[in-house]
Structure formats: structure tokens, C-alpha cells
CSV table of C-alpha atoms in Angstrom, one decimal:
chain,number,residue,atom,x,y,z
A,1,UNK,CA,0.0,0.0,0.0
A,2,UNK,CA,2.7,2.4,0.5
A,3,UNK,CA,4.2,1.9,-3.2
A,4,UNK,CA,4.0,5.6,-4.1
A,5,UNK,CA,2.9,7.1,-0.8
A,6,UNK,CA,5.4,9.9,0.6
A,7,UNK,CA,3.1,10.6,3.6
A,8,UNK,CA,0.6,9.7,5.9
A,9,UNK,CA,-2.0,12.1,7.7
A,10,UNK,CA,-3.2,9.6,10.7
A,11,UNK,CA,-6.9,10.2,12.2
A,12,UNK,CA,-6.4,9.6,16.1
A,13,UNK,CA,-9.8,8.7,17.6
A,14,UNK,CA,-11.1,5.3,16.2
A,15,UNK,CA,-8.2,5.0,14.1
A,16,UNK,CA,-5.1,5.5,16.3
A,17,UNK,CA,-6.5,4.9,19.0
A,18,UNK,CA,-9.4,2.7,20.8
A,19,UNK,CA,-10.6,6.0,22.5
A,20,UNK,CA,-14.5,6.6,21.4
A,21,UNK,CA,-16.1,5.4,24.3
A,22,UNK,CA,-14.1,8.2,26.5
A,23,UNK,CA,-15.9,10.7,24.9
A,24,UNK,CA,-18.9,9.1,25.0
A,25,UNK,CA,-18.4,9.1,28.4
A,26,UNK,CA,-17.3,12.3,29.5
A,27,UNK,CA,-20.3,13.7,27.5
A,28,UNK,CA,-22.5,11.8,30.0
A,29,UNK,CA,-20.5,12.3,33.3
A,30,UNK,CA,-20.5,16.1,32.3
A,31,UNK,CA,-24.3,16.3,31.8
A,32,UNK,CA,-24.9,14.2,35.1
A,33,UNK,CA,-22.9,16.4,37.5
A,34,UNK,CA,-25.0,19.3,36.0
A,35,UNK,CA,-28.5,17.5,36.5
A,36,UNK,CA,-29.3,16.4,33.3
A,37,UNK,CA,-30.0,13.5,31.6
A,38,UNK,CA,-27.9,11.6,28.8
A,39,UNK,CA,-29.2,10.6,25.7
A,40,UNK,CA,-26.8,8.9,23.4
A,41,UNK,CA,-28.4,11.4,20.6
A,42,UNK,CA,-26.2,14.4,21.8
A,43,UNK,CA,-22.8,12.3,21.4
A,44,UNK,CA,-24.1,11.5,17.6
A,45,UNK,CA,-24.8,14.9,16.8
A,46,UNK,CA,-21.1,15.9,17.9
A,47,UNK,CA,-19.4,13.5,16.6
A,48,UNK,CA,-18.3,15.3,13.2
A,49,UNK,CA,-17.6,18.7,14.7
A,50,UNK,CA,-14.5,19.9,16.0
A,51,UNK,CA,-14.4,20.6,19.6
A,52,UNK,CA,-15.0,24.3,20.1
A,53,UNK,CA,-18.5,23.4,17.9
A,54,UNK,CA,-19.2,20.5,19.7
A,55,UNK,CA,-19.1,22.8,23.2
A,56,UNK,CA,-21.0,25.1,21.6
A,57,UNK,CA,-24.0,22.6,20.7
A,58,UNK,CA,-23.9,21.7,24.5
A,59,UNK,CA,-24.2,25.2,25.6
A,60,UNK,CA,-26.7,25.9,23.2
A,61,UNK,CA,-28.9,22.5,23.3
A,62,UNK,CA,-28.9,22.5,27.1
A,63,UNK,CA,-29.2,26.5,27.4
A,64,UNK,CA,-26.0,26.3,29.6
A,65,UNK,CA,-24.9,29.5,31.7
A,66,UNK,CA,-21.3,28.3,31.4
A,67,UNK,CA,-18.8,30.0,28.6
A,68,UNK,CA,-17.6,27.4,26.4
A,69,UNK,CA,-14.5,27.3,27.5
A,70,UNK,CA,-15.6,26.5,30.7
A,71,UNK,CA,-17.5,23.9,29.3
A,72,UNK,CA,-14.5,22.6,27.5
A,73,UNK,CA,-12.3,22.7,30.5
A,74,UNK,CA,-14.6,20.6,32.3
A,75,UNK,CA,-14.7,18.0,29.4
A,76,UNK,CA,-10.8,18.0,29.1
A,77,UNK,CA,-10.2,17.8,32.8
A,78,UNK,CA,-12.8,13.9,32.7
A,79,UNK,CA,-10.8,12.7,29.5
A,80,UNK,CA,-7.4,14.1,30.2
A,81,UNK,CA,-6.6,11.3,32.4
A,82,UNK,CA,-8.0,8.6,31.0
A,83,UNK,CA,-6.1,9.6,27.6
A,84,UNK,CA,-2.8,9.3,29.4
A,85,UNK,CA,-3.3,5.8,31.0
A,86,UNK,CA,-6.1,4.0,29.6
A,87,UNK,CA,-7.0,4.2,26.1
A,88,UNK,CA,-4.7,1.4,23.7
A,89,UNK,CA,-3.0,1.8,20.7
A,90,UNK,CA,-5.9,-0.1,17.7
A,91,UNK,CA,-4.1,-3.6,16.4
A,92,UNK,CA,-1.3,-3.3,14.6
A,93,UNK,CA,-0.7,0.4,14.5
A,94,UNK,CA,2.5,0.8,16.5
A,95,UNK,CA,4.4,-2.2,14.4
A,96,UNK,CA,2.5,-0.1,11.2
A,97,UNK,CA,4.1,3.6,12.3
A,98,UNK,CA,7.4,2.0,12.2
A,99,UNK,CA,7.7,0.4,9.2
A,100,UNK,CA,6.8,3.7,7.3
A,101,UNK,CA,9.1,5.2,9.4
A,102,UNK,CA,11.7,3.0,8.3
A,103,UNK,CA,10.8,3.8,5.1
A,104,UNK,CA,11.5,7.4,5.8
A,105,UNK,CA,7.6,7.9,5.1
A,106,UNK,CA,6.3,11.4,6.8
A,107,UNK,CA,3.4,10.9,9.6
A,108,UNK,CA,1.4,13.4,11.3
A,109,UNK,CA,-2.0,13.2,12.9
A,110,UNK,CA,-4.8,15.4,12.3
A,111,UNK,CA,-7.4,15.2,14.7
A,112,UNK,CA,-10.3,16.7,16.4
A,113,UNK,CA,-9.5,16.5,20.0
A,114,UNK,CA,-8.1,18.8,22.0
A,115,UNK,CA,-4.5,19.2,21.7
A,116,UNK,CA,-3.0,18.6,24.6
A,117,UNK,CA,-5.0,15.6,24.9
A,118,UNK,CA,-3.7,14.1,22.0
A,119,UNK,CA,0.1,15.0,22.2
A,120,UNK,CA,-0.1,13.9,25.6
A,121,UNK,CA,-1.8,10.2,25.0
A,122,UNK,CA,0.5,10.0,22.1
A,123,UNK,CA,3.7,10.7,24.1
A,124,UNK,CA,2.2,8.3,26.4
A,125,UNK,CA,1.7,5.5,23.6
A,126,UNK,CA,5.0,5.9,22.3
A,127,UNK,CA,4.5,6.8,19.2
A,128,UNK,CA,4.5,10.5,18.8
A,129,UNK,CA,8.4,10.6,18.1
A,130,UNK,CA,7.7,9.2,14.8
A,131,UNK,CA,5.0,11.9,13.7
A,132,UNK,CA,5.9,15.1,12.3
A,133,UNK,CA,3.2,17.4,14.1
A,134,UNK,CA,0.0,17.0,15.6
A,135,UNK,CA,-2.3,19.5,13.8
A,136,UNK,CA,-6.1,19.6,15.1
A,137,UNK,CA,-9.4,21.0,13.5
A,138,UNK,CA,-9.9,23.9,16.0
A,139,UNK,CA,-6.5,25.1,15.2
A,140,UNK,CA,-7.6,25.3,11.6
A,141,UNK,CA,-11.1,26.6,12.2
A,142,UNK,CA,-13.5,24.0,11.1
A,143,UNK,CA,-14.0,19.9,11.1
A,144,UNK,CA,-13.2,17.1,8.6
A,145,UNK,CA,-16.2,18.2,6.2
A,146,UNK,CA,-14.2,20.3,4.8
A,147,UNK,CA,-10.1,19.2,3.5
A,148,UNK,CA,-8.5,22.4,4.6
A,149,UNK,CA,-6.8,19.8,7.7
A,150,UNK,CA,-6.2,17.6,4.9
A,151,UNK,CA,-4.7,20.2,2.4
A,152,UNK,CA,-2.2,21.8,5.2
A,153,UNK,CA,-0.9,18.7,6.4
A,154,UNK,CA,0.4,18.0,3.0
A,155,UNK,CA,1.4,21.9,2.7
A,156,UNK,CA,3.5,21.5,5.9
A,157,UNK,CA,5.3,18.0,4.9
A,158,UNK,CA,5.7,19.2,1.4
A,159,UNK,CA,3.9,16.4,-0.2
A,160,UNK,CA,1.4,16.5,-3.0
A,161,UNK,CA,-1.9,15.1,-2.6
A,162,UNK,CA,-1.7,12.3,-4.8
A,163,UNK,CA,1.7,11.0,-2.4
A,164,UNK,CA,-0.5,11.8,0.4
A,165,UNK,CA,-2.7,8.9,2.4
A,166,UNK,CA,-5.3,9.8,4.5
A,167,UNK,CA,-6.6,6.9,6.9
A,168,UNK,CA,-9.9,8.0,8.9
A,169,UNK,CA,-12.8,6.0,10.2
A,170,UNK,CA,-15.4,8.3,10.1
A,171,UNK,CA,-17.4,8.9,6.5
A,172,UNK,CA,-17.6,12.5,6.8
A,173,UNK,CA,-14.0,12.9,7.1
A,174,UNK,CA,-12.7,10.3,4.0
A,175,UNK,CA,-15.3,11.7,1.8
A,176,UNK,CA,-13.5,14.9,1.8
A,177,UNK,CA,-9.6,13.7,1.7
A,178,UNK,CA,-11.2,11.6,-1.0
A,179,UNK,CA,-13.0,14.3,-2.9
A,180,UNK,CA,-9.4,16.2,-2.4
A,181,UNK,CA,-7.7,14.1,-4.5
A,182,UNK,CA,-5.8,12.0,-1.2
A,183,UNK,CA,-5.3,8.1,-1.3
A,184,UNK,CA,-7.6,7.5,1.1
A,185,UNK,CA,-7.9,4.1,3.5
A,186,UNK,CA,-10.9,3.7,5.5
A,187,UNK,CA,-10.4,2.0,8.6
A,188,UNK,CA,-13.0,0.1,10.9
A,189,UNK,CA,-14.1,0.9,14.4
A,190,UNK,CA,-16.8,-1.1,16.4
A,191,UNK,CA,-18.1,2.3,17.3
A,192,UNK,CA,-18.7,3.2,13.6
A,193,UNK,CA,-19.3,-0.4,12.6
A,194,UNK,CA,-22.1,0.6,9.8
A,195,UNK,CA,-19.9,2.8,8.2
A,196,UNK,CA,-17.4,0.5,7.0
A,197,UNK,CA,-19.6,-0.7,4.2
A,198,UNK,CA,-20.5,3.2,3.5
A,199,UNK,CA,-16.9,4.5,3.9
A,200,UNK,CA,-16.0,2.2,0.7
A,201,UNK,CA,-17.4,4.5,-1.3
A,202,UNK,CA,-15.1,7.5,-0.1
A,203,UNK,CA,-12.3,4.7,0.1
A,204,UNK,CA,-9.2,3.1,-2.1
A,205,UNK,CA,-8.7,0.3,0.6
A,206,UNK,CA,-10.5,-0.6,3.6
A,207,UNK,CA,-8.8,-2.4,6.2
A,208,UNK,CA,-10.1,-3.8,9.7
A,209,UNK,CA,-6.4,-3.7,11.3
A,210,UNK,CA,-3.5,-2.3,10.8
A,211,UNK,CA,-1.8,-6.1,10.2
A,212,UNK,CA,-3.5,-5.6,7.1
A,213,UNK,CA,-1.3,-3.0,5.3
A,214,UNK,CA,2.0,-3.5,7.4
């Protein structure tokens, strides 16, 4: 698969990483120490915004007196920990990183999380040596249905888009590396299980582990 590639731009979140199900989480814990009820709906309709958006729905939805950055604090602070020392590498992904690397193949991760929750549970993972930056969608100032964090990444590693694979689970995001012109590899995660069969559409290759393409 890497015959041709010059770089990779790495989702974190359900492809990295085995993390959903901490946000999922934190989105209920949050709401519960405030009094309300979860319902699994709010966690779906955040789920392809950036953070600063998805904040914003919360204070909005549940007419919150809090800023949103004290709503984000509050997030950050449940998930910060749990980043650090429980969320797993996904199968195959460390062994995966270093083979490219060996390769001299450029890596960087584009996610929406928050950054210092990503550099920091990559550092802890062991893996964040080998990535040229961490680059996130509030720092570019929208989410993953649009390129743009697609389209800098390769701007910063100097890479065209063609050289350039993209490996996301969510639909939303490969549809645009794909409509950008990226190779793009759609990856599966249980949390997004009925999107693998939709992400082939917006995908070159699919793969269910990282064994796969090592």
C-alpha cells in the first residue's frame, strides 16, 4: 500500500487509537454532574464537529450558563486522564508507524480532539516521536467536512496530494480527503461499525487492522 505514498496524515480517535467510548463518556459524566439527563443522541450529533463546535451545541442544546471554554475545561479535565493511561494503541498500529518510518515515510495526525489531549496520549503511547506534528481542527477553524486539515498537512510535509494517504474512520472525514484528491484508507471501528460498508465509497482500501497494510 505504501508503493507511491510519501506521507501519511493519521486520524487519532477510532483509528489510532481505541478512545471513542471516552468521549462518550465524558459527554454523559458532564451532563450528570449538571443534573441532566444523557441521551446517546447528543454524542451522535457531535461526533463530526471539532471541539470548540461541539461545546458550543452543548451550551446551546442544554441552554448552559457556562462560557464554552468552561465547558471545554470541564470536558478536558474527565478525559485528560483517562487519555494518558487507559486508552490502547488499535491492532497493529505501533508495528505499522514504524515500518513507514523506516521507510523514511512522513506521519502526522490530524485530529479533532483537543491538543494537549492528543500530544499527551500519544507521548504516552509511544509513538509520537515518529509523527511530524500534531495539527487539530480547531487550530484550523473547522472539522473534517471540509479538507483544509487535509490540504495543510500536505502543505507543511511538502507532499502533494496524490503521495498523500489519509486513513480516517469516520465517513464524513474520507469523503473529503477523497474528494481532495488524497489516497484515502478507511479504517473500521466497532463504534462506527455501519460505516465501513458506507466509507468504501469515499475509500481506495478498507482495512479492519493495521496487520493488514503493514
Amino acid at each position: 500500500m505504501t508503493e507511491g505514498i510519501k506521507a501519511i496524515i493519521f486520524d487519532m480517535d477510532g483509528t489510532l487509537t481505541d478512545s471513542l467510548g471516552i468521549w462518550t463518556e465524558a459527554d454523559a459524566t458532564f451532563l450528570e454532574r449538571l443534573g441532566y439527563d444523557y441521551d446517546p443522541s447528543v454524542s451522535e450529533a457531535m461526533k463530526t464537529l471539532h471541539y470548540a463546535s461541539a461545546c458550543e451545541y452543548l451550551k446551546e442544546r442544554f441552554s448552559l450558563s457556562m462560557t464554552v471554554e468552561e465547558i471545554a475545561e470541564s470536558i478536558i479535565e474527565i478525559v485528560h486522564e483517562k487519555y494518558v493511561n487507559e486508552v490502547p494503541l488499535k491492532d497493529g498500529v505501533a508495528e505499522f508507524m514504524k515500518s513507514c518510518s523506516d521507510k523514511g515515510i512522513k506521519m502526522c495526525v490530524a485530529t479533532s480532539n483537543d491538543r494537549s489531549v492528543a500530544c499527551d496520549a500519544l507521548k504516552s503511547l509511544g509513538i509520537y516521536d515518529m509523527l511530524e506534528f500534531v495539527i487539530t481542527s480547531d487550530e484550523v477553524g473547522c472539522g473534517k467536512e471540509s479538507p483544509v486539515i487535509f490540504e495543510k498537512c500536505a502543505e507543511r510535509m511538502g507532499v502533494s496530494r496524490s503521495e498523500t494517504a489519509v486513513f480516517e474512520d469516520s465517513v464524513h472525514a474520507a469523503r473529503s480527503a477523497y474528494g481532495a484528491g488524497f489516497y484515502t484508507v478507511g479504517v473500521y471501528e466497532k463504534g462506527y461499525a455501519e460505516d465501513f460498508e458506507r466509507i468504501a465509497e469515499f475509500a481506495h482500501k478498507r482495512i479492519k487492522s493495521f496487520r493488514e497494510v503493514i
